[in-house]
PDB file of C-alpha atoms (C1' of nucleotides) in Angstrom:
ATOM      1  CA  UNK A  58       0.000   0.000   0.000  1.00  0.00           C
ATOM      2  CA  UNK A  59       2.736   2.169  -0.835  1.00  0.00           C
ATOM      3  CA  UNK A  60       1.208   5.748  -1.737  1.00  0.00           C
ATOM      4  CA  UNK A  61       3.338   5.710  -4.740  1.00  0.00           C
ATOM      5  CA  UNK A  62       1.714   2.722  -6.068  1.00  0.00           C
ATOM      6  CA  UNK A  63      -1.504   4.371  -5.257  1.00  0.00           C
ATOM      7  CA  UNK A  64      -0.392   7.782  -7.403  1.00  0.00           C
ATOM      8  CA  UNK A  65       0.602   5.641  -9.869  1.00  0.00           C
ATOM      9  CA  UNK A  66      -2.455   3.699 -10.454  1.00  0.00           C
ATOM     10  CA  UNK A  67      -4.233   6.949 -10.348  1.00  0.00           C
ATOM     11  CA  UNK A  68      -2.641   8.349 -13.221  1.00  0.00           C
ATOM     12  CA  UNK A  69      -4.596   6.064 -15.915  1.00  0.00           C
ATOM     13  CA  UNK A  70      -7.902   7.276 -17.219  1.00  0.00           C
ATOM     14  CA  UNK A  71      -9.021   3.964 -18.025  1.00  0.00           C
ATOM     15  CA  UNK A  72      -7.992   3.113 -14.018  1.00  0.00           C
ATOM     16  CA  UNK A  73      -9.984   6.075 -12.683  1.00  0.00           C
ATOM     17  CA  UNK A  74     -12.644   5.034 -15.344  1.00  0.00           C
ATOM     18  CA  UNK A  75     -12.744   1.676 -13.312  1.00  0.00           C
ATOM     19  CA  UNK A  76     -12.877   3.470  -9.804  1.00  0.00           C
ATOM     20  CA  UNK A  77     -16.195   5.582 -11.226  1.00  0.00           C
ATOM     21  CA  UNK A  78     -17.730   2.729 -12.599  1.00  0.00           C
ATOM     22  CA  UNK A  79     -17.411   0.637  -9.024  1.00  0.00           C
ATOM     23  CA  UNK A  80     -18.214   3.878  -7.053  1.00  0.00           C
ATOM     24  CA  UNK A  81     -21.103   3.756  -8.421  1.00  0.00           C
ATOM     25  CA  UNK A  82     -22.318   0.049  -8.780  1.00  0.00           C
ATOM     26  CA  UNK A  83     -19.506  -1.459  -6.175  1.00  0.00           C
ATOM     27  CA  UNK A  84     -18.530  -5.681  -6.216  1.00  0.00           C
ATOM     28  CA  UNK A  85     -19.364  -6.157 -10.001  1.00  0.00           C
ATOM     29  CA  UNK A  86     -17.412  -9.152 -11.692  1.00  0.00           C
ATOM     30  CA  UNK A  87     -14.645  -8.702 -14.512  1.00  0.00           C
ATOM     31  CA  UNK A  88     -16.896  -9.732 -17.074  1.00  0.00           C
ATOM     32  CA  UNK A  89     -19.365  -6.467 -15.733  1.00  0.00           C
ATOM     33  CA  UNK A  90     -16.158  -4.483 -16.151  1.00  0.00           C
ATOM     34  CA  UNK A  91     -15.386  -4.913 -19.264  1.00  0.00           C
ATOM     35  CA  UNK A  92     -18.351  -4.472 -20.494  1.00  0.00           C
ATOM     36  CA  UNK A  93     -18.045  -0.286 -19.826  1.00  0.00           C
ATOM     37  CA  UNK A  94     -14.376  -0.548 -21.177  1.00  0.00           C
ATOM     38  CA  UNK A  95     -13.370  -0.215 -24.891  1.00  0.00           C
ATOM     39  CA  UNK A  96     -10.602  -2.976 -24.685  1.00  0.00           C
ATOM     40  CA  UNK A  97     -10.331  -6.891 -24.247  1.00  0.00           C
ATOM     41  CA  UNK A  98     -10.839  -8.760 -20.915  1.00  0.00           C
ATOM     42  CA  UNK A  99      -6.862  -9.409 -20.691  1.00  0.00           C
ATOM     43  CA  UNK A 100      -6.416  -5.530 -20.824  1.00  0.00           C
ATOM     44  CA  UNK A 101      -9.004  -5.029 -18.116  1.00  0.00           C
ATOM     45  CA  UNK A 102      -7.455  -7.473 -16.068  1.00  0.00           C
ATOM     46  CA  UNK A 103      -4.163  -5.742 -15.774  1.00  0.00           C
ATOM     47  CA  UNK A 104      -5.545  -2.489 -15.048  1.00  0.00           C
ATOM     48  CA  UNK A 105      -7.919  -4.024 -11.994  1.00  0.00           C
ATOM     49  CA  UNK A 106      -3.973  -5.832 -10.885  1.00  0.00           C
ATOM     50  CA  UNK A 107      -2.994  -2.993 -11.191  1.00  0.00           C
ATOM     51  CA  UNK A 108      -5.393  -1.314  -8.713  1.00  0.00           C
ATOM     52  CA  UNK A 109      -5.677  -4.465  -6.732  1.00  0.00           C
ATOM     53  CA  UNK A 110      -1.599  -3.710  -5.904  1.00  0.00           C
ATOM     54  CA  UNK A 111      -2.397  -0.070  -4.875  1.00  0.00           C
ATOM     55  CA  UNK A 112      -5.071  -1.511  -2.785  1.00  0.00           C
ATOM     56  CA  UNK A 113      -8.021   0.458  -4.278  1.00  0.00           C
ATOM     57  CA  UNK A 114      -9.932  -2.676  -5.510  1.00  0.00           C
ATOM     58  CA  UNK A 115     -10.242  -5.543  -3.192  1.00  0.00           C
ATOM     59  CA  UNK A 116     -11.378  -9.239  -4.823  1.00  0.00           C
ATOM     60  CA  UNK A 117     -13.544 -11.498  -3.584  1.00  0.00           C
ATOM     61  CA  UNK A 118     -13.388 -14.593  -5.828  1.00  0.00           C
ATOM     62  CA  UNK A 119     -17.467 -16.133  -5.388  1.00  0.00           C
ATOM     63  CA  UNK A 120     -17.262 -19.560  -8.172  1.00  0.00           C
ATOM     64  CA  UNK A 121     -16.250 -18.982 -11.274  1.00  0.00           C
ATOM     65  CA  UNK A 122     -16.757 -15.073 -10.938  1.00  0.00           C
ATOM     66  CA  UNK A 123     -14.528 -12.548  -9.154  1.00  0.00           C
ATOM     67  CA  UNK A 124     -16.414  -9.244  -7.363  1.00  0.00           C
ATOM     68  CA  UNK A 125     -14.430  -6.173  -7.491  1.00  0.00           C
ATOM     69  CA  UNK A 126     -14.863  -3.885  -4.580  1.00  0.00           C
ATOM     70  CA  UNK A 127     -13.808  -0.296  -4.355  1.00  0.00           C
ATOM     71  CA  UNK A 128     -11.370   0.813  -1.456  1.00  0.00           C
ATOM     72  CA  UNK A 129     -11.468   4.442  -0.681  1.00  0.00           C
ATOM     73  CA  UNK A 130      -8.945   4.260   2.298  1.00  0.00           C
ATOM     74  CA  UNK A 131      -5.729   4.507   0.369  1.00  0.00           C
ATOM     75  CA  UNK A 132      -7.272   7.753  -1.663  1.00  0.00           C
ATOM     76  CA  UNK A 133      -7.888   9.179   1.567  1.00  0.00           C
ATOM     77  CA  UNK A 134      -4.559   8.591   3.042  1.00  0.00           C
ATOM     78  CA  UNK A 135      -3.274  10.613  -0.284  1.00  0.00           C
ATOM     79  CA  UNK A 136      -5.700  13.186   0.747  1.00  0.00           C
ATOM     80  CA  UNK A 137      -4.835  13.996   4.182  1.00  0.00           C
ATOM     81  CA  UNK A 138      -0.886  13.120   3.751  1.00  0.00           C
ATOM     82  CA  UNK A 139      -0.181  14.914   0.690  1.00  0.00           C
ATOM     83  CA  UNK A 140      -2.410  17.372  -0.565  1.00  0.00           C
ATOM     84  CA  UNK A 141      -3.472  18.511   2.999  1.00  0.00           C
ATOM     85  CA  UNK A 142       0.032  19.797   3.125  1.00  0.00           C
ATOM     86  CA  UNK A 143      -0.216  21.749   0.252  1.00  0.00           C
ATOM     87  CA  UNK A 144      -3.549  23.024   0.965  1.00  0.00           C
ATOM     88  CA  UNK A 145      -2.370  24.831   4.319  1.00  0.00           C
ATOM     89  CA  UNK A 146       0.378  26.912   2.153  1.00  0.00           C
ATOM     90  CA  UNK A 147      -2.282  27.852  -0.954  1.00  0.00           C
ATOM     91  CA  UNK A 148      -3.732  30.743  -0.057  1.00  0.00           C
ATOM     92  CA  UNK A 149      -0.055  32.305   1.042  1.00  0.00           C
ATOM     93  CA  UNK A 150       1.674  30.701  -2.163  1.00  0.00           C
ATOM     94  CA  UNK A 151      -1.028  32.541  -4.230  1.00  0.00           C
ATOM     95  CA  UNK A 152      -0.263  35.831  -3.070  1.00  0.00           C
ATOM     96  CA  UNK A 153       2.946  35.574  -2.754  1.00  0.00           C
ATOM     97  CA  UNK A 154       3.355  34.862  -6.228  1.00  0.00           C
ATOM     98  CA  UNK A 155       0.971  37.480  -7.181  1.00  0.00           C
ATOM     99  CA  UNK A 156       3.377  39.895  -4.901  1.00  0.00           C
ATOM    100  CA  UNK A 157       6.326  38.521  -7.111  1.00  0.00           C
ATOM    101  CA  UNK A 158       4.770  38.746 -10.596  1.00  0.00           C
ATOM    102  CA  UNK A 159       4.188  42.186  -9.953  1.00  0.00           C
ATOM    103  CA  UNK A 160       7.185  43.711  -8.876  1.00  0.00           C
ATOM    104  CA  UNK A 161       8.264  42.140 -12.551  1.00  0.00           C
ATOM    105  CA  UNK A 162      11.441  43.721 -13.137  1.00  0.00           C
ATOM    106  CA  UNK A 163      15.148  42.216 -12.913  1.00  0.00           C
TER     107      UNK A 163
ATOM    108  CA  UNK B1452      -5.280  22.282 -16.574  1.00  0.00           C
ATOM    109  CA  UNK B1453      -6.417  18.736 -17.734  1.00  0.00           C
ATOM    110  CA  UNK B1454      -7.324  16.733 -14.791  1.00  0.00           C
ATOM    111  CA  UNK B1455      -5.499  13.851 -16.734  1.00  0.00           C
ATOM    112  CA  UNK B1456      -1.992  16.051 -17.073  1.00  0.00           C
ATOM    113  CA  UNK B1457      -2.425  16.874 -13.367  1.00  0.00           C
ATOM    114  CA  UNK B1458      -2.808  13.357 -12.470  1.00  0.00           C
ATOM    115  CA  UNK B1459      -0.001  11.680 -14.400  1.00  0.00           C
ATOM    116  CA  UNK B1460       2.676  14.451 -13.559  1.00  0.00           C
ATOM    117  CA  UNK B1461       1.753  13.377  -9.875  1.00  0.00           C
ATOM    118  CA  UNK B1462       2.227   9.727 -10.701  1.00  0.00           C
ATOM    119  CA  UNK B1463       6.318  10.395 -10.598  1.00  0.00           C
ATOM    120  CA  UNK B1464       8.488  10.401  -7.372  1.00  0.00           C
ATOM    121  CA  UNK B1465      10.623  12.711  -9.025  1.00  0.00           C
ATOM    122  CA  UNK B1466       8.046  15.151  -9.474  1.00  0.00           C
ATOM    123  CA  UNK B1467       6.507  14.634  -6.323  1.00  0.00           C
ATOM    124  CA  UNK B1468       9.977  15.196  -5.119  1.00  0.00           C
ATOM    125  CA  UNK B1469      10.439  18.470  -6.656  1.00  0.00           C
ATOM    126  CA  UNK B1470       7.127  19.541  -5.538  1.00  0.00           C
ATOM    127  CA  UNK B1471       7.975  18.887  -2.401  1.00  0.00           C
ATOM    128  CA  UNK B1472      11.393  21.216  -2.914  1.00  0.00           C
ATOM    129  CA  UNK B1473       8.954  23.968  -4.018  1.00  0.00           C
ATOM    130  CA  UNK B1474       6.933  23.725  -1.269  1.00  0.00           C
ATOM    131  CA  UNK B1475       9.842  23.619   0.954  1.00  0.00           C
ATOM    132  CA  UNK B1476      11.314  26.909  -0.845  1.00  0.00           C
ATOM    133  CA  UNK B1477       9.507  28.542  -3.608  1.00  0.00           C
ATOM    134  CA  UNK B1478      10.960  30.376  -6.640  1.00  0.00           C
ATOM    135  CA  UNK B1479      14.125  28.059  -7.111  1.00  0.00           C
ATOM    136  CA  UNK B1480      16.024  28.456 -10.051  1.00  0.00           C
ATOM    137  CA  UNK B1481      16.298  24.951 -12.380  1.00  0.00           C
ATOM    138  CA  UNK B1482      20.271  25.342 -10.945  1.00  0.00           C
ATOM    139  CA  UNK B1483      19.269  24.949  -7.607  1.00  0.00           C
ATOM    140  CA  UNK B1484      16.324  22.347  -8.324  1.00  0.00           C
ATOM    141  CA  UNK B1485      19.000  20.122 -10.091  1.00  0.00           C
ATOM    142  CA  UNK B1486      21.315  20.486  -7.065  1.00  0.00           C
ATOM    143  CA  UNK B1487      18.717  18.161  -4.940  1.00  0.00           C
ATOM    144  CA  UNK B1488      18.283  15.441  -7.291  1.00  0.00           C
ATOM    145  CA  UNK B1489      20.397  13.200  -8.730  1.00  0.00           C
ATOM    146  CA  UNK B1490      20.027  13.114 -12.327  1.00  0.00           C
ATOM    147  CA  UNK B1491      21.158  15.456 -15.332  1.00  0.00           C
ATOM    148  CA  UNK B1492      19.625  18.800 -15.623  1.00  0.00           C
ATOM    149  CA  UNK B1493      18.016  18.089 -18.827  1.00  0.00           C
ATOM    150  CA  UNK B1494      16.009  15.029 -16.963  1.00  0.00           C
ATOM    151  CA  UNK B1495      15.316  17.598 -14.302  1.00  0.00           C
ATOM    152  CA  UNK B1496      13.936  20.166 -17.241  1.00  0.00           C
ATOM    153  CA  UNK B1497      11.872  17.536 -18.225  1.00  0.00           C
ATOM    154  CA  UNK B1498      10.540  16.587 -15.571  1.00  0.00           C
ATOM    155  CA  UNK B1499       9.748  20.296 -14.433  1.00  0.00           C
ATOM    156  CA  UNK B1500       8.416  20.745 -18.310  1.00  0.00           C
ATOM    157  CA  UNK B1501       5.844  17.945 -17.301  1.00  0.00           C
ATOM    158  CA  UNK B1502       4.881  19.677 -13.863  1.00  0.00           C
ATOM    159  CA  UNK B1503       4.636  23.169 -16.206  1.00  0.00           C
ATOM    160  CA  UNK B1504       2.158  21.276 -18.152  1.00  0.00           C
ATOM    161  CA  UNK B1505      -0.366  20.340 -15.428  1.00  0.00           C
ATOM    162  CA  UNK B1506      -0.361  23.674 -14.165  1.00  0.00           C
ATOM    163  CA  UNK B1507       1.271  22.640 -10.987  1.00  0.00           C
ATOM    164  CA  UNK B1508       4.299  24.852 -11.564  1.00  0.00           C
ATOM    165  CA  UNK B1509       4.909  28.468 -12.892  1.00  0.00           C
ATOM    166  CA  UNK B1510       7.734  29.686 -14.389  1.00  0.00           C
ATOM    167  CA  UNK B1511       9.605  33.267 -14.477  1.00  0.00           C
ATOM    168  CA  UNK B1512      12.556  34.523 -16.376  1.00  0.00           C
ATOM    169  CA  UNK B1513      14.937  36.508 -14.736  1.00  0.00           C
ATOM    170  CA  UNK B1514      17.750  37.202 -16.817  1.00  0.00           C
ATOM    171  CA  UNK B1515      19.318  34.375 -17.534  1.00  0.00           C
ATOM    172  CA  UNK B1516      18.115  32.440 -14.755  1.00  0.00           C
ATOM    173  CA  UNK B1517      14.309  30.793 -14.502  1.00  0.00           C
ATOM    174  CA  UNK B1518      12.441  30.676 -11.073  1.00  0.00           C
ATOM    175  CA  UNK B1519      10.207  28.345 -10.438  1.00  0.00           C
ATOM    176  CA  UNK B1520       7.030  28.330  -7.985  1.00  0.00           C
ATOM    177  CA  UNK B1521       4.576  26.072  -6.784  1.00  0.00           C
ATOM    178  CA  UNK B1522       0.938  26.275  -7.646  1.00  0.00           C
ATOM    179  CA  UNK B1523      -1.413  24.304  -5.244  1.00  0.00           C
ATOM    180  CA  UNK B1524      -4.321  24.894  -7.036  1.00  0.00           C
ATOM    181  CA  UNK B1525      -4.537  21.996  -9.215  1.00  0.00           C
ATOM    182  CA  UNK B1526      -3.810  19.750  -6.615  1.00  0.00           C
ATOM    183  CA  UNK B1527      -6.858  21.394  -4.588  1.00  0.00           C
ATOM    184  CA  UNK B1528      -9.444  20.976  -7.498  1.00  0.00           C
ATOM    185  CA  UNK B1529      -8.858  17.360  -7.538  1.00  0.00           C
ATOM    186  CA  UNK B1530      -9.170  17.095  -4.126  1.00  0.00           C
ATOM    187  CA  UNK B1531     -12.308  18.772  -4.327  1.00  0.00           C
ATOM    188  CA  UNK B1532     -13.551  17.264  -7.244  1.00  0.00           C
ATOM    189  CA  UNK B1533     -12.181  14.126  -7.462  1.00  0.00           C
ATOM    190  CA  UNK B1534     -11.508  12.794  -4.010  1.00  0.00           C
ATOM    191  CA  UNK B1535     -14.398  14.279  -2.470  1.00  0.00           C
ATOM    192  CA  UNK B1536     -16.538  11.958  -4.575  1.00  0.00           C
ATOM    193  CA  UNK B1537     -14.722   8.496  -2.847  1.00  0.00           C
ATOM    194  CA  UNK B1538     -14.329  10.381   0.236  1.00  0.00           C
ATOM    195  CA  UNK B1539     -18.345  10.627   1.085  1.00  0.00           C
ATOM    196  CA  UNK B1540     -18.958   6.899   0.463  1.00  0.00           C
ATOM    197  CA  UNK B1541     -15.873   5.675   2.299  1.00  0.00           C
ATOM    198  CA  UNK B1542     -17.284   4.644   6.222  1.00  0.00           C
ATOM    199  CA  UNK B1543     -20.755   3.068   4.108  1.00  0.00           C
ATOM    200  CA  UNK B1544     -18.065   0.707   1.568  1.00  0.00           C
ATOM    201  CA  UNK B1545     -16.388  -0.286   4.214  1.00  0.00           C
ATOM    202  CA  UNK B1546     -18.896  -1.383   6.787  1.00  0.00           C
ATOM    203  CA  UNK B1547     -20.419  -3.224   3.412  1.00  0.00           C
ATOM    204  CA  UNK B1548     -17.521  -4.984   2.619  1.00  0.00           C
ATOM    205  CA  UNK B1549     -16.695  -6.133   6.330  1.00  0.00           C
ATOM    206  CA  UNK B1550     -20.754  -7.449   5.763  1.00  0.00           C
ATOM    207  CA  UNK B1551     -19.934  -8.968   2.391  1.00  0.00           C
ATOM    208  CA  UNK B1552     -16.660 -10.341   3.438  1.00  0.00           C
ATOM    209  CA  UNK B1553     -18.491 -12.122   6.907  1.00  0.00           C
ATOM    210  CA  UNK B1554     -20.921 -13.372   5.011  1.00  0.00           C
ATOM    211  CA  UNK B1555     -18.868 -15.822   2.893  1.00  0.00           C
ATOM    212  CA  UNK B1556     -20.402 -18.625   1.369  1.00  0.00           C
ATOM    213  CA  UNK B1557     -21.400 -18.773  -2.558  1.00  0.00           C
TER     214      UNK B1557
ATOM    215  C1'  DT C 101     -20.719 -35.742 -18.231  1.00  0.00           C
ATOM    216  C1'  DT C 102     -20.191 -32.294 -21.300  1.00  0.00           C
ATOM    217  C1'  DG C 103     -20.466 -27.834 -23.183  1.00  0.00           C
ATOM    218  C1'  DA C 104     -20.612 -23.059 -22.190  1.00  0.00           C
ATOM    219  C1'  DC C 105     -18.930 -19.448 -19.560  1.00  0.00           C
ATOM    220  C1'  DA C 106     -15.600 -16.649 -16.370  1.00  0.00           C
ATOM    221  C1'  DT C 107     -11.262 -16.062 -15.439  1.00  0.00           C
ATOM    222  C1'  DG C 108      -5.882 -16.859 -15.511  1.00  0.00           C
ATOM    223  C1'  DC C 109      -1.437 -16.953 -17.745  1.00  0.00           C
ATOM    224  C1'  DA C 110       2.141 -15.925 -21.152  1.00  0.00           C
ATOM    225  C1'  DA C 111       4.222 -14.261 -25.235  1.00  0.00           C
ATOM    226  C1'  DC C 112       4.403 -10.617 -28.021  1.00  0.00           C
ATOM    227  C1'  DC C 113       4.251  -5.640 -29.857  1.00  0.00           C
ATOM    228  C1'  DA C 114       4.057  -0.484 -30.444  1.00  0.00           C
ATOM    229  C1'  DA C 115       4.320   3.577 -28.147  1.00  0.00           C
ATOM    230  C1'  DA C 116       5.347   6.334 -24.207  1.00  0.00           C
ATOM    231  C1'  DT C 117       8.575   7.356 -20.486  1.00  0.00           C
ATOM    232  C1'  DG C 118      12.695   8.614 -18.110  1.00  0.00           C
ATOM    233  C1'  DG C 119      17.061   9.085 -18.758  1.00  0.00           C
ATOM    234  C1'  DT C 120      21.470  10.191 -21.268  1.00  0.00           C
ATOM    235  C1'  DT C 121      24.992  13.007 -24.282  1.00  0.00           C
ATOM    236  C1'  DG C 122      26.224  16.801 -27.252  1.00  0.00           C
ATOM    237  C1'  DC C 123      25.803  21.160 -28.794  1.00  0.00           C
ATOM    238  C1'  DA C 124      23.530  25.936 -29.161  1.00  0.00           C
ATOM    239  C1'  DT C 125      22.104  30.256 -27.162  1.00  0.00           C
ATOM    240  C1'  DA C 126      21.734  33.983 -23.994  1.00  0.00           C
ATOM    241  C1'  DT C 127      23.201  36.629 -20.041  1.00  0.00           C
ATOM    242  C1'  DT C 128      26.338  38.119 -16.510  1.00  0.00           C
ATOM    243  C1'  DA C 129      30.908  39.340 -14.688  1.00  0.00           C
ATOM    244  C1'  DA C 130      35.788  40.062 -15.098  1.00  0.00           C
TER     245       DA C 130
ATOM    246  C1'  DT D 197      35.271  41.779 -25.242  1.00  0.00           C
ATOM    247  C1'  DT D 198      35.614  37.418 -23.417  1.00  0.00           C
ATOM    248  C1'  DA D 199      34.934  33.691 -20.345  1.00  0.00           C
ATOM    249  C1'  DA D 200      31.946  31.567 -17.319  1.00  0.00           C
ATOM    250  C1'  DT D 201      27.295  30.521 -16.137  1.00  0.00           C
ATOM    251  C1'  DA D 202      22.208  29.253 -16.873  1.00  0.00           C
ATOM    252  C1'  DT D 203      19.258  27.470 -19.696  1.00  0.00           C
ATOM    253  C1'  DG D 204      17.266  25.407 -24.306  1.00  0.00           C
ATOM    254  C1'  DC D 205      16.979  21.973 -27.910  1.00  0.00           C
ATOM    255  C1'  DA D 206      17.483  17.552 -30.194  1.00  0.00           C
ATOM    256  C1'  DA D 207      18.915  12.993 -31.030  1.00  0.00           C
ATOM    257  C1'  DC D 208      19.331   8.822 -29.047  1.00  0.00           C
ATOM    258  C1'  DC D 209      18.552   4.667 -25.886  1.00  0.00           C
ATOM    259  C1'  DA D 210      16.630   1.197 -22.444  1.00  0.00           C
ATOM    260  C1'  DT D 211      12.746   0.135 -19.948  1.00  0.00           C
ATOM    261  C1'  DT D 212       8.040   0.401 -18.826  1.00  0.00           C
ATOM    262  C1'  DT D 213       3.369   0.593 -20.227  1.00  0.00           C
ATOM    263  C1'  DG D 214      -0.914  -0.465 -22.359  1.00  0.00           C
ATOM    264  C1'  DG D 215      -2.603  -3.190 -25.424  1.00  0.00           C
ATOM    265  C1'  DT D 216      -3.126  -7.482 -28.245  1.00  0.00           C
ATOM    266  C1'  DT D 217      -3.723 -12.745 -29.371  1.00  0.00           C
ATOM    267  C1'  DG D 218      -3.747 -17.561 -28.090  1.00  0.00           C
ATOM    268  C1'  DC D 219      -4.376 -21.041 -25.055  1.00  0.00           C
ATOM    269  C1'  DA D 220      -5.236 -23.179 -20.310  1.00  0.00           C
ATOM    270  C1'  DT D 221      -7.995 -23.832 -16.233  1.00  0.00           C
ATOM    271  C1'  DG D 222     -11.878 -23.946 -13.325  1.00  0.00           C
ATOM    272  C1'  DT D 223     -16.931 -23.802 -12.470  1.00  0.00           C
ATOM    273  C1'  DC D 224     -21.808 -23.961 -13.527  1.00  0.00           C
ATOM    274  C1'  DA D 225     -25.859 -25.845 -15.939  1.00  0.00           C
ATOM    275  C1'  DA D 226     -28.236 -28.857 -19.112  1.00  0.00           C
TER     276       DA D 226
END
DNA sequence: TTGACATGCAACCAAATGGTTGCATATTAA
DNA sequence: TTAATATGCAACCATTTGGTTGCATGTCAA
């Protein structure tokens, strides 16, 4: 659950295509999947392993089908971690940078 | 300001890292940047080229050197927009997979 | 039991990525 | 003016990535 795994996995728009779609119908199979997705079952696959390592999608193999959930926790942890700590400086990086364009000569 | 750009020039440690730097001290020069990671200057243009792209970083001339500074604002709109979503469902998913998982038989 | 269905595994491929080296240009300082 | 400094640009390279096809395995239903 490394949080770079997690920003990695992120940065796919098919991935965060995958998040939306089990946000907002959560445990459907593979098969369910790839039916949204523009691309073969194999290519599907790798982007829920893909997930699955960044720990956003747990599986929960029931027969011959395999239920995809949706893990917010790690997505959360980026939240607070990361971007909380460039939230706190925004409003002074803003005008500071303002301040600096302004005073625009060498 | 793509949400996609934004995304993918988060995915990289590197870039995270020189975030980070930014945050740390704004308005470095690609000189100074380059002095904290360890890589060639062009990777580190690059890489800042990337950051440029998303929006996350602005750049200013001055004379012959370019400053560089940190814009949080990108990385605020997908928290608001993006992780907000996942945030609001997270205690619900998780109580229903604990229920889901306990559950278990086919 | 047997066929259909859901998934797993592996080899392969093109394109993108992250890095390098080499050289060009522009600005400052001696 | 000239040399050093800061950056820009481009070609090149290895590896990773996102996708494919082909085949194997496991499970359900008739």
């Amino acid at each position: 659950m490394s949080m770079d795994a997690v920003f990695r996995a992120l940065a796919d728009p098919t991935r965060r295509q995958l998040l939306d779609s089990l946000h907002a119908r959560n445990g459907q199979t593979l098969n369910a999947l790839c039916g949204e997705m523009d691309m073969t079952r194999q290519a599907v696959t790798k982007h829920l392993a893909v997930l699955e390592e960044a720990n956003l999608v747990t599986t929960l193999r029931r027969g011959r089908e395999k239920e995809h959930y949706l893990n917010p926790v790690p997505i959360n942890e980026i939240a607070e971690r990361w971007i909380g700590k460039f939230e706190r400086g925004r409003l002074d990086a803003l005008s500071n940078l303002k301040k600096r364009l302004e005073r625009e000569e060498p």
